[in-house]
Coordinates of C-alpha atoms in Angstrom, one line a residue:
M12 CA 0.1 0.2 -0.1
A13 CA 1.7 3.5 -1.1
E14 CA 2.4 5.9 1.6
A15 CA -0.4 8.9 1.8
K16 CA 1.4 12.0 0.6
P17 CA 2.0 14.6 3.2
T18 CA -0.7 17.7 3.5
K19 CA 0.6 20.1 1.1
C20 CA -0.3 23.8 3.0
L21 CA -0.2 26.9 1.4
V22 CA 0.6 30.0 3.8
V23 CA -0.2 33.3 2.4
G24 CA 1.8 35.8 4.5
A25 CA 5.1 35.8 6.6
G26 CA 4.4 37.9 9.4
P27 CA 4.6 36.6 12.6
V28 CA 1.5 34.8 12.5
G29 CA 2.3 33.5 9.0
A30 CA 5.5 32.1 10.4
L31 CA 4.3 30.6 13.1
A32 CA 1.7 28.7 11.1
A33 CA 4.4 27.9 8.8
L34 CA 6.3 26.3 11.8
Y35 CA 3.6 24.6 13.3
A36 CA 2.7 22.8 9.9
A37 CA 5.9 21.7 9.2
R38 CA 6.4 20.2 12.3
R39 CA 3.6 17.9 11.3
G40 CA 5.7 16.5 8.7
W41 CA 3.4 19.0 5.8
D42 CA 5.1 19.7 2.6
V43 CA 4.7 23.8 3.4
D44 CA 5.2 27.1 0.8
V45 CA 5.0 30.5 2.4
Y46 CA 4.1 33.3 0.4
E47 CA 5.1 36.7 0.9
L48 CA 3.9 40.1 -0.9
R49 CA 7.2 42.0 0.4
G50 CA 10.4 41.3 0.2
D51 CA 12.2 39.5 2.6
L52 CA 10.9 41.0 5.8
R53 CA 14.5 40.3 7.6
D54 CA 16.1 42.6 5.2
A55 CA 16.4 46.0 6.8
S56 CA 15.6 47.5 3.3
T57 CA 12.3 46.0 3.2
T58 CA 9.6 48.5 3.6
P59 CA 6.6 47.1 6.2
L60 CA 2.9 47.7 5.2
N61 CA 2.2 50.3 7.2
F62 CA 5.3 52.2 6.4
T63 CA 7.0 52.4 9.9
K64 CA 10.1 50.9 10.7
S65 CA 9.9 50.3 14.6
I66 CA 6.8 49.0 15.9
N67 CA 7.4 47.4 19.4
L68 CA 4.6 45.1 20.6
A69 CA 3.2 43.8 24.4
L70 CA 4.1 39.9 24.1
A71 CA 1.7 38.4 26.4
E72 CA 1.0 34.7 27.6
R73 CA -1.2 33.5 24.6
G74 CA 1.4 34.6 22.0
I75 CA 4.3 32.9 24.5
N76 CA 1.8 29.7 25.0
A77 CA 1.3 29.5 21.3
M78 CA 5.2 29.4 21.1
R79 CA 5.4 27.4 23.8
H80 CA 3.8 24.6 21.5
S81 CA 5.8 25.3 18.4
G82 CA 7.9 22.3 18.6
S83 CA 10.8 24.6 18.8
P84 CA 12.0 24.7 22.5
A85 CA 14.7 27.2 21.8
L86 CA 12.8 30.1 20.5
L87 CA 11.2 31.3 23.5
D88 CA 14.5 31.9 24.8
R89 CA 15.9 33.5 22.1
V90 CA 12.4 35.9 22.0
F91 CA 12.9 36.5 25.3
A92 CA 16.7 37.4 25.4
E93 CA 15.4 40.4 23.2
A94 CA 12.3 41.7 25.1
V95 CA 11.8 44.0 27.8
P96 CA 9.8 43.2 30.7
M97 CA 6.9 45.4 31.7
Y98 CA 5.2 45.1 35.1
G99 CA 2.5 47.8 34.8
R100 CA 1.1 50.9 33.5
M101 CA 3.0 54.4 34.5
V102 CA 0.9 56.9 34.0
H103 CA 1.9 60.5 33.6
S104 CA 0.3 63.8 34.6
A105 CA 1.0 67.3 36.0
S106 CA -0.8 68.8 39.1
S107 CA -3.0 72.2 38.5
A108 CA 0.8 73.8 39.7
G109 CA 2.2 72.2 36.9
T110 CA 4.3 69.5 38.7
L111 CA 4.9 66.7 37.0
T112 CA 4.0 63.2 38.0
E113 CA 4.2 59.4 37.7
E114 CA 1.9 57.1 38.9
S115 CA 2.8 53.1 38.7
Q116 CA 0.1 50.8 38.3
Q117 CA 1.0 47.4 38.3
Y118 CA -0.7 44.7 35.9
D119 CA -1.2 42.2 38.5
V120 CA -0.9 41.4 42.1
H121 CA 1.4 38.4 41.4
G122 CA 3.9 40.3 39.6
R123 CA 3.4 38.7 36.4
F124 CA 4.5 40.7 33.5
N125 CA 4.3 41.6 29.6
R126 CA 7.2 41.9 27.3
A127 CA 8.2 44.4 24.8
V128 CA 9.1 43.1 21.7
D129 CA 10.3 44.6 18.2
R130 CA 7.7 43.3 15.7
A131 CA 10.4 43.1 13.0
N132 CA 12.7 40.9 15.1
L133 CA 10.2 38.7 16.3
N134 CA 9.4 37.9 12.6
K135 CA 13.0 37.5 11.9
L136 CA 13.2 35.0 14.5
L137 CA 10.4 33.2 13.6
L138 CA 11.2 33.0 10.0
D139 CA 14.9 31.8 11.0
E140 CA 13.3 29.4 13.0
V141 CA 11.1 28.0 9.6
E142 CA 14.0 28.4 7.7
T143 CA 15.9 25.6 9.1
L144 CA 12.9 23.0 8.3
P145 CA 14.0 21.1 5.1
N146 CA 10.3 21.0 3.9
V147 CA 9.4 24.8 4.2
K148 CA 10.2 27.1 1.3
L149 CA 9.7 30.8 1.6
H150 CA 8.6 32.6 -1.5
F151 CA 8.8 36.5 -1.0
N152 CA 7.8 39.3 -3.2
H153 CA 4.7 37.1 -4.4
K154 CA 1.3 38.5 -4.8
L155 CA -1.6 36.7 -4.5
V156 CA -4.0 37.4 -7.3
G157 CA -6.4 34.4 -7.2
A158 CA -7.4 31.5 -5.9
D159 CA -10.1 28.8 -6.4
L160 CA -10.7 26.5 -3.1
R161 CA -12.7 24.1 -4.8
K162 CA -9.8 23.0 -7.5
R163 CA -7.3 24.0 -4.6
K164 CA -5.3 25.8 -6.4
A165 CA -3.9 29.5 -6.0
W166 CA -2.3 32.2 -8.4
F167 CA 0.7 34.7 -7.8
E168 CA 2.2 37.5 -9.4
R169 CA 6.2 37.1 -8.7
K170 CA 7.7 40.3 -8.9
A171 CA 11.2 40.0 -10.6
A172 CA 13.6 41.4 -7.7
P173 CA 16.5 43.4 -9.7
P174 CA 20.1 42.1 -10.2
Q175 CA 22.8 43.6 -7.8
T176 CA 26.4 44.2 -8.2
A177 CA 28.9 43.1 -6.3
D178 CA 28.5 45.8 -3.5
G179 CA 24.9 45.6 -3.5
A180 CA 23.7 48.2 -5.7
Q181 CA 21.0 47.4 -7.9
A182 CA 22.7 46.6 -11.7
H183 CA 21.0 47.8 -14.8
Q184 CA 18.2 45.6 -16.2
D185 CA 16.1 45.9 -19.3
Q186 CA 12.5 46.7 -18.7
T187 CA 11.1 43.9 -20.2
D188 CA 13.0 41.7 -17.5
G189 CA 11.1 43.3 -14.6
R190 CA 7.9 42.2 -15.9
E191 CA 5.3 40.8 -13.3
Q192 CA 4.9 36.5 -13.9
E193 CA 2.3 34.4 -13.0
V194 CA 2.7 31.1 -11.0
E195 CA 0.1 28.6 -10.2
V196 CA 0.1 26.5 -7.1
D197 CA -1.3 23.8 -6.0
F198 CA -2.4 22.9 -2.2
D199 CA -4.4 21.1 0.1
L200 CA -4.9 23.2 2.6
M201 CA -4.3 27.5 2.3
L202 CA -3.7 29.5 5.6
G203 CA -4.8 33.2 5.2
C204 CA -2.5 35.1 7.2
D205 CA -1.7 38.2 4.8
G206 CA -3.5 41.0 7.4
A207 CA -6.1 43.5 7.6
H208 CA -6.0 43.8 3.9
S209 CA -6.5 39.9 3.1
N210 CA -6.3 38.8 -0.4
A211 CA -6.5 35.7 1.0
R212 CA -10.1 36.5 2.9
Y213 CA -10.9 38.4 -0.5
H214 CA -11.0 35.2 -2.7
M215 CA -12.4 33.1 0.0
M216 CA -15.1 35.1 0.1
K217 CA -16.1 34.4 -3.4
F218 CA -16.9 30.4 -2.1
V219 CA -17.8 30.9 1.3
R220 CA -21.3 32.8 2.5
M221 CA -19.1 35.0 4.8
S222 CA -20.5 37.7 7.0
Y223 CA -18.0 40.9 7.2
E224 CA -18.1 44.3 8.7
Q225 CA -15.3 46.5 8.5
S226 CA -15.1 49.8 10.1
Y227 CA -12.8 52.8 11.1
I228 CA -12.7 55.0 14.6
D229 CA -12.4 58.6 14.3
T230 CA -9.1 58.4 15.8
L231 CA -5.4 58.4 13.8
W232 CA -2.0 57.2 15.1
C233 CA 1.9 58.4 14.4
E234 CA 4.8 56.8 15.7
F235 CA 7.3 58.8 17.5
T236 CA 10.6 57.6 19.4
I237 CA 12.3 58.9 22.6
P238 CA 15.9 58.4 22.3
P239 CA 18.3 56.7 25.0
A240 CA 18.9 58.9 27.8
G241 CA 22.1 61.2 27.2
P242 CA 24.2 63.3 29.3
T243 CA 21.9 66.4 28.5
S244 CA 19.1 64.5 27.3
A245 CA 15.4 64.9 29.5
T246 CA 14.9 62.3 31.6
T247 CA 12.5 61.5 34.5
P248 CA 12.7 60.9 38.2
T249 CA 12.3 56.8 37.3
A250 CA 15.1 56.7 34.6
K251 CA 17.5 54.0 34.7
D252 CA 20.2 51.9 33.0
G253 CA 20.1 54.3 30.0
F254 CA 16.4 54.7 29.5
A255 CA 15.0 58.1 29.8
T256 CA 12.1 57.1 31.9
S257 CA 11.4 53.6 33.5
P258 CA 12.5 50.5 31.4
D259 CA 9.6 48.5 33.6
H260 CA 6.4 50.2 32.3
L261 CA 4.4 51.0 29.9
H262 CA 3.7 54.7 29.8
I263 CA 0.7 56.6 29.0
W264 CA -0.1 60.3 28.9
P265 CA -3.5 60.3 28.8
C266 CA -6.0 63.0 28.2
D267 CA -9.6 63.7 27.4
H268 CA -9.2 63.3 23.8
G269 CA -6.9 61.5 23.1
L270 CA -3.9 59.4 24.3
F271 CA 0.2 58.9 24.1
I272 CA 2.2 55.8 24.9
A273 CA 5.7 55.0 24.9
I274 CA 7.1 51.5 24.7
P275 CA 10.9 50.2 26.0
S276 CA 13.0 48.8 23.3
I277 CA 16.3 46.7 24.0
D278 CA 18.2 49.6 22.6
K279 CA 17.2 51.5 25.4
S280 CA 14.8 54.1 23.2
F281 CA 11.0 53.9 23.4
T282 CA 8.7 53.6 20.4
C283 CA 5.7 55.8 20.9
T284 CA 2.5 56.4 19.6
L285 CA 0.1 59.6 19.5
F286 CA -3.8 58.6 19.3
A287 CA -6.0 61.6 18.3
P288 CA -9.3 62.5 16.6
S289 CA -8.9 63.0 13.0
A290 CA -9.9 66.6 13.7
T291 CA -7.0 67.1 15.7
F292 CA -4.7 65.5 13.2
A293 CA -6.2 68.1 10.6
T294 CA -5.3 71.1 12.9
L295 CA -1.7 70.0 13.7
E296 CA -1.2 69.4 10.0
Q297 CA -1.9 73.0 9.0
D298 CA 0.2 73.9 11.5
P299 CA 3.3 71.7 12.7
A300 CA 4.9 74.5 14.3
T301 CA 2.1 74.2 17.2
I302 CA 2.7 70.5 17.9
T303 CA 5.4 71.1 20.8
Q304 CA 3.0 73.3 22.3
F305 CA -0.2 70.8 22.1
F306 CA 2.6 68.0 23.4
Q307 CA 3.3 70.2 26.4
T308 CA -0.4 71.4 26.8
R309 CA -1.9 67.3 26.8
F310 CA 1.2 65.5 27.4
P311 CA 3.6 66.7 30.3
N312 CA 7.5 66.3 29.7
A313 CA 6.7 64.0 26.5
A314 CA 8.1 66.6 24.4
D315 CA 11.0 67.0 26.3
L316 CA 11.8 63.2 26.3
I317 CA 11.3 63.0 22.4
G318 CA 13.4 66.7 21.7
H319 CA 11.4 69.8 20.5
A320 CA 13.0 69.7 17.3
E321 CA 12.5 65.7 16.8
L322 CA 9.3 66.1 17.8
R323 CA 8.0 68.3 14.6
Q324 CA 10.1 66.4 12.3
Q325 CA 8.9 62.8 13.1
F326 CA 5.3 64.3 12.8
E327 CA 5.7 65.7 9.6
Q328 CA 8.0 62.9 8.3
N329 CA 6.1 59.7 9.9
P330 CA 2.8 58.8 8.4
H331 CA -1.0 59.6 10.2
L332 CA -2.4 56.5 9.8
P333 CA -5.9 54.8 10.7
L334 CA -7.0 52.1 12.9
I335 CA -9.4 49.9 11.4
S336 CA -11.7 47.0 13.2
I337 CA -12.7 43.7 11.2
K338 CA -14.9 40.9 12.0
C339 CA -16.0 38.1 10.0
S340 CA -17.7 34.7 10.1
P341 CA -17.3 32.3 9.1
H342 CA -12.9 31.8 9.2
H343 CA -12.9 29.1 7.0
Y344 CA -14.0 27.3 3.7
S345 CA -14.5 23.3 3.4
S346 CA -11.6 21.6 4.0
T347 CA -9.3 23.8 1.9
G348 CA -9.1 27.3 3.4
V349 CA -9.0 29.2 6.7
I350 CA -8.0 32.6 7.8
L351 CA -5.8 33.7 10.9
G352 CA -4.6 36.9 12.5
D353 CA -5.7 40.2 11.4
A354 CA -7.2 38.8 8.0
A355 CA -10.0 37.2 10.4
H356 CA -9.9 39.7 13.2
A357 CA -8.0 43.4 13.0
M358 CA -8.4 45.7 15.7
V359 CA -7.7 48.7 17.1
P360 CA -4.3 48.1 19.3
F361 CA -5.6 49.2 22.6
Y362 CA -5.7 46.0 24.5
G363 CA -2.3 44.8 22.7
Q364 CA -4.0 41.7 21.8
G365 CA -3.6 41.8 18.3
M366 CA -0.4 40.0 17.6
N367 CA -1.2 37.6 20.8
A368 CA -4.8 36.6 19.2
G369 CA -3.1 35.9 15.9
L370 CA -0.7 33.6 17.6
E371 CA -3.2 32.0 19.4
D372 CA -5.4 31.3 16.2
V373 CA -2.1 29.0 15.0
R374 CA -2.3 27.4 18.5
V375 CA -6.1 26.4 18.7
L376 CA -5.9 26.0 14.6
F377 CA -3.7 22.8 15.2
Q378 CA -5.1 21.8 18.1
H379 CA -8.2 21.3 16.1
L380 CA -6.6 19.7 13.1
D381 CA -4.7 17.4 15.5
A382 CA -7.9 16.1 16.8
H383 CA -9.1 14.6 13.6
P384 CA -7.7 13.0 10.7
S385 CA -5.7 14.3 8.1
T386 CA -7.9 13.8 5.2
P387 CA -10.8 16.2 3.2
A388 CA -13.1 15.1 5.5
G389 CA -10.9 15.2 8.4
R390 CA -9.7 18.6 7.9
T391 CA -13.6 19.8 7.3
A392 CA -14.6 18.9 10.4
A393 CA -11.5 20.6 12.2
L394 CA -12.1 23.9 10.6
D395 CA -15.7 23.9 11.1
A396 CA -14.8 23.4 14.8
Y397 CA -11.9 26.1 14.4
S398 CA -14.4 28.8 13.6
T399 CA -17.3 27.8 15.3
E400 CA -15.1 28.2 18.8
R401 CA -12.7 31.1 17.4
V402 CA -15.2 33.8 15.7
P403 CA -16.9 34.6 19.2
D404 CA -13.4 34.5 20.8
A405 CA -12.5 36.9 18.1
H406 CA -15.4 39.2 18.1
A407 CA -14.9 39.4 21.6
V408 CA -11.3 40.6 21.7
N409 CA -12.5 42.8 19.1
D410 CA -14.7 44.6 21.3
L411 CA -12.4 44.3 24.3
A412 CA -9.6 46.4 22.3
L413 CA -12.0 49.0 21.5
A414 CA -13.4 49.3 24.7
N415 CA -9.9 49.3 26.4
Y416 CA -9.4 52.6 24.3
W417 CA -11.4 54.4 27.3
E418 CA -9.4 52.1 30.1
M419 CA -6.4 53.7 28.9
H420 CA -7.1 57.2 28.3
S421 CA -9.9 57.6 30.8
G422 CA -10.0 54.8 33.3
V423 CA -6.6 54.9 34.4
R424 CA -7.4 57.9 36.3
S425 CA -11.2 56.9 37.0
P426 CA -11.3 56.1 40.8
L427 CA -14.4 53.7 40.3
T428 CA -12.0 51.6 38.0
L429 CA -9.3 51.8 40.2
I430 CA -11.4 50.6 43.0
R431 CA -12.9 47.4 41.6
K432 CA -9.1 46.5 40.3
K433 CA -8.2 46.6 43.8
V434 CA -11.3 44.8 45.3
E435 CA -10.7 42.1 42.2
E436 CA -7.0 41.6 43.0
F437 CA -8.0 41.7 46.9
L438 CA -10.3 38.5 46.4
N439 CA -7.7 36.9 44.3
D440 CA -4.8 36.7 46.3
K441 CA -6.3 36.7 49.6
L442 CA -9.6 34.8 49.0
P443 CA -8.5 32.6 45.6
I444 CA -11.5 30.4 46.4
T445 CA -13.9 33.1 45.2
G446 CA -12.4 32.8 41.5
F447 CA -12.0 36.5 40.8
A448 CA -9.7 38.1 39.1
T449 CA -9.4 41.0 36.8
Q450 CA -10.6 41.4 33.0
Y451 CA -6.8 42.4 32.4
A452 CA -5.4 39.3 34.0
R453 CA -7.8 37.1 32.6
V454 CA -6.8 38.7 29.0
S455 CA -3.1 38.9 29.3
F456 CA -2.1 36.1 31.5
S457 CA -4.2 33.3 31.2
N458 CA -5.3 31.2 27.9
Q459 CA -9.2 31.6 28.4
R460 CA -11.3 32.1 25.7
Y461 CA -12.1 35.7 24.9
S462 CA -15.8 34.9 25.3
E463 CA -15.6 33.6 28.0
V464 CA -13.5 36.2 30.1
V465 CA -16.5 39.0 28.4
E466 CA -19.0 36.4 30.5
T467 CA -17.1 36.1 33.9
V468 CA -15.8 39.5 34.2
A469 CA -19.6 40.9 33.5
S470 CA -20.6 38.1 35.8
Q471 CA -18.3 39.4 38.7
G472 CA -19.4 43.3 38.4
R473 CA -22.9 41.7 38.6
I474 CA -22.2 39.9 41.9
L475 CA -19.5 42.9 43.5
L476 CA -22.6 45.4 42.7
G477 CA -25.1 43.0 44.3
G478 CA -22.7 42.4 47.2
L479 CA -22.1 46.2 47.6
L480 CA -25.5 46.9 47.3
G481 CA -26.5 44.6 49.7
S482 CA -24.1 45.9 52.4
V483 CA -25.5 48.9 52.5
V484 CA -29.0 48.2 51.8
L485 CA -29.7 44.9 53.5
P486 CA -27.0 43.7 55.8
G487 CA -27.8 40.3 55.4
M488 CA -26.7 40.3 51.2
G489 CA -23.0 40.6 51.6
W490 CA -23.2 37.1 53.2
A491 CA -25.6 35.9 50.3
A492 CA -22.8 37.2 47.9
W493 CA -20.3 35.4 49.9
W494 CA -21.8 32.1 49.3
G495 CA -22.5 32.9 45.6
W496 CA -18.9 33.3 45.4
R497 CA -18.0 30.1 47.0
W498 CA -20.4 28.5 44.4
Y499 CA -18.7 30.4 41.5
A500 CA -15.3 29.0 42.6
A501 CA -16.6 25.6 43.2
G502 CA -16.8 25.2 39.3
H503 CA -20.7 26.4 39.0
T504 CA -21.7 29.2 36.6
T505 CA -22.3 32.5 37.9
R506 CA -26.3 32.0 37.1
K507 CA -26.2 28.8 39.2
A508 CA -24.4 30.3 42.4
V509 CA -27.0 33.3 42.2
K510 CA -29.6 30.4 42.6
G511 CA -27.6 29.4 45.9
F512 CA -27.9 32.7 47.1
A513 CA -31.7 32.2 48.4
G514 CA -34.1 35.3 48.6
L515 CA -31.5 38.0 49.6
G516 CA -28.2 37.0 47.1
M517 CA -31.2 36.5 44.6
F518 CA -32.3 40.1 44.8
G519 CA -29.1 41.3 45.1
E520 CA -27.8 39.9 41.7
R521 CA -30.9 41.1 39.9
V522 CA -30.3 44.8 41.6
G523 CA -26.6 44.3 40.3
R524 CA -28.0 43.4 36.9
M525 CA -30.1 46.8 36.7
F526 CA -26.5 48.9 37.3
T527 CA -24.3 46.8 34.6

């Protein structure tokens, strides 16, 4: 009996999600071809799709766990070696008297942290790992122009790369040699990992009745850089180890109608982002000379850390880009196609979960593929199960990311938000039997499904408010809430736990629902 041929896997997109997907597929003995629109992403001359060079990302547990299961034990060690731990937020502001303040807000009562990583470097590490495997081929400068998911064929335009001289300069080339050529590729399974403006998704929509929602928020973003601390450069009181401010935090300058953040880099600089309404950008674009005053008014000390001349230069030179949000369903077609990462659920960046969710997609997908036979029927069942699980999670994290914009520019200053965080952390630390944890901890430091996080946190809020009202209005209700927590921690749903409250507890939960 002839041996079955290995699964032919086509990965569209060689970013972090595509590279990890290729690694997972190759570790299973599949025959893997990766096609990328741009040149080799490890080449410093390759321009990223969003035209920025240094994007730092927050690598959290979900992304780490996905790489942990990649079959490459040394991969995480290499990633961690070039990452900067961030233990919380540092909120910058100024008093009415003009005094500059820094307030540290830890992410987690147990000291858990995220890691700041450079996207380009993470991409390089993943591609280097993929390239060591003999059953993977990388194809750069290839644009997906067509796909037939029934016939399992895809077509790419291959851009001819200009030849180079010995010193790396481009040699003269006849124009006819640079014409784009089309190549046809057969596959068993196509993984679309090609970003928010995905060609893989576009061609998949011709074969599946996909619900699709794309929206933009009225906020643009622009990148800035705080350089390493120098002998005469501005610093803050928490500056250390050559960083202009604390390297242990994600820095936030909140204001009513905007946000400025800074994330540390391994080279001791900070990658920064201004988020503001499009009207604000339009005003600043009309008169760039006002950018320094704008920063000094809304983001105290940030302009000093960047440098006033550099601030204006970076504002004028760096692009002002929109923020897109995408939801779609399903994420697959039959046994032959599936989309992952931003292709399936592009989101605004305010929870730092975009890349983490995309990497988690890979782990969840292959968990389902491993649970079924490597046949067309088996892959159909696996992809059905994947979409059933992942679509609600993708929609949930998309909503969480959008809601966290308020958290970052207003919630960090809200007494009620901070009180709830302290209560939930106290219960998590001192009374773990309650099962309480903050939303941030569930999203960033666990692998609980995003949709379950939303449900659990909503239930926690109702219980907390019901218990609070009970302790104020009806003295016995506080004890009822306690017994409700006991039921919750024992593995019952909150709805079942509330049934155990008896009369007062049930009333407290109902009252809580009215206010949450």
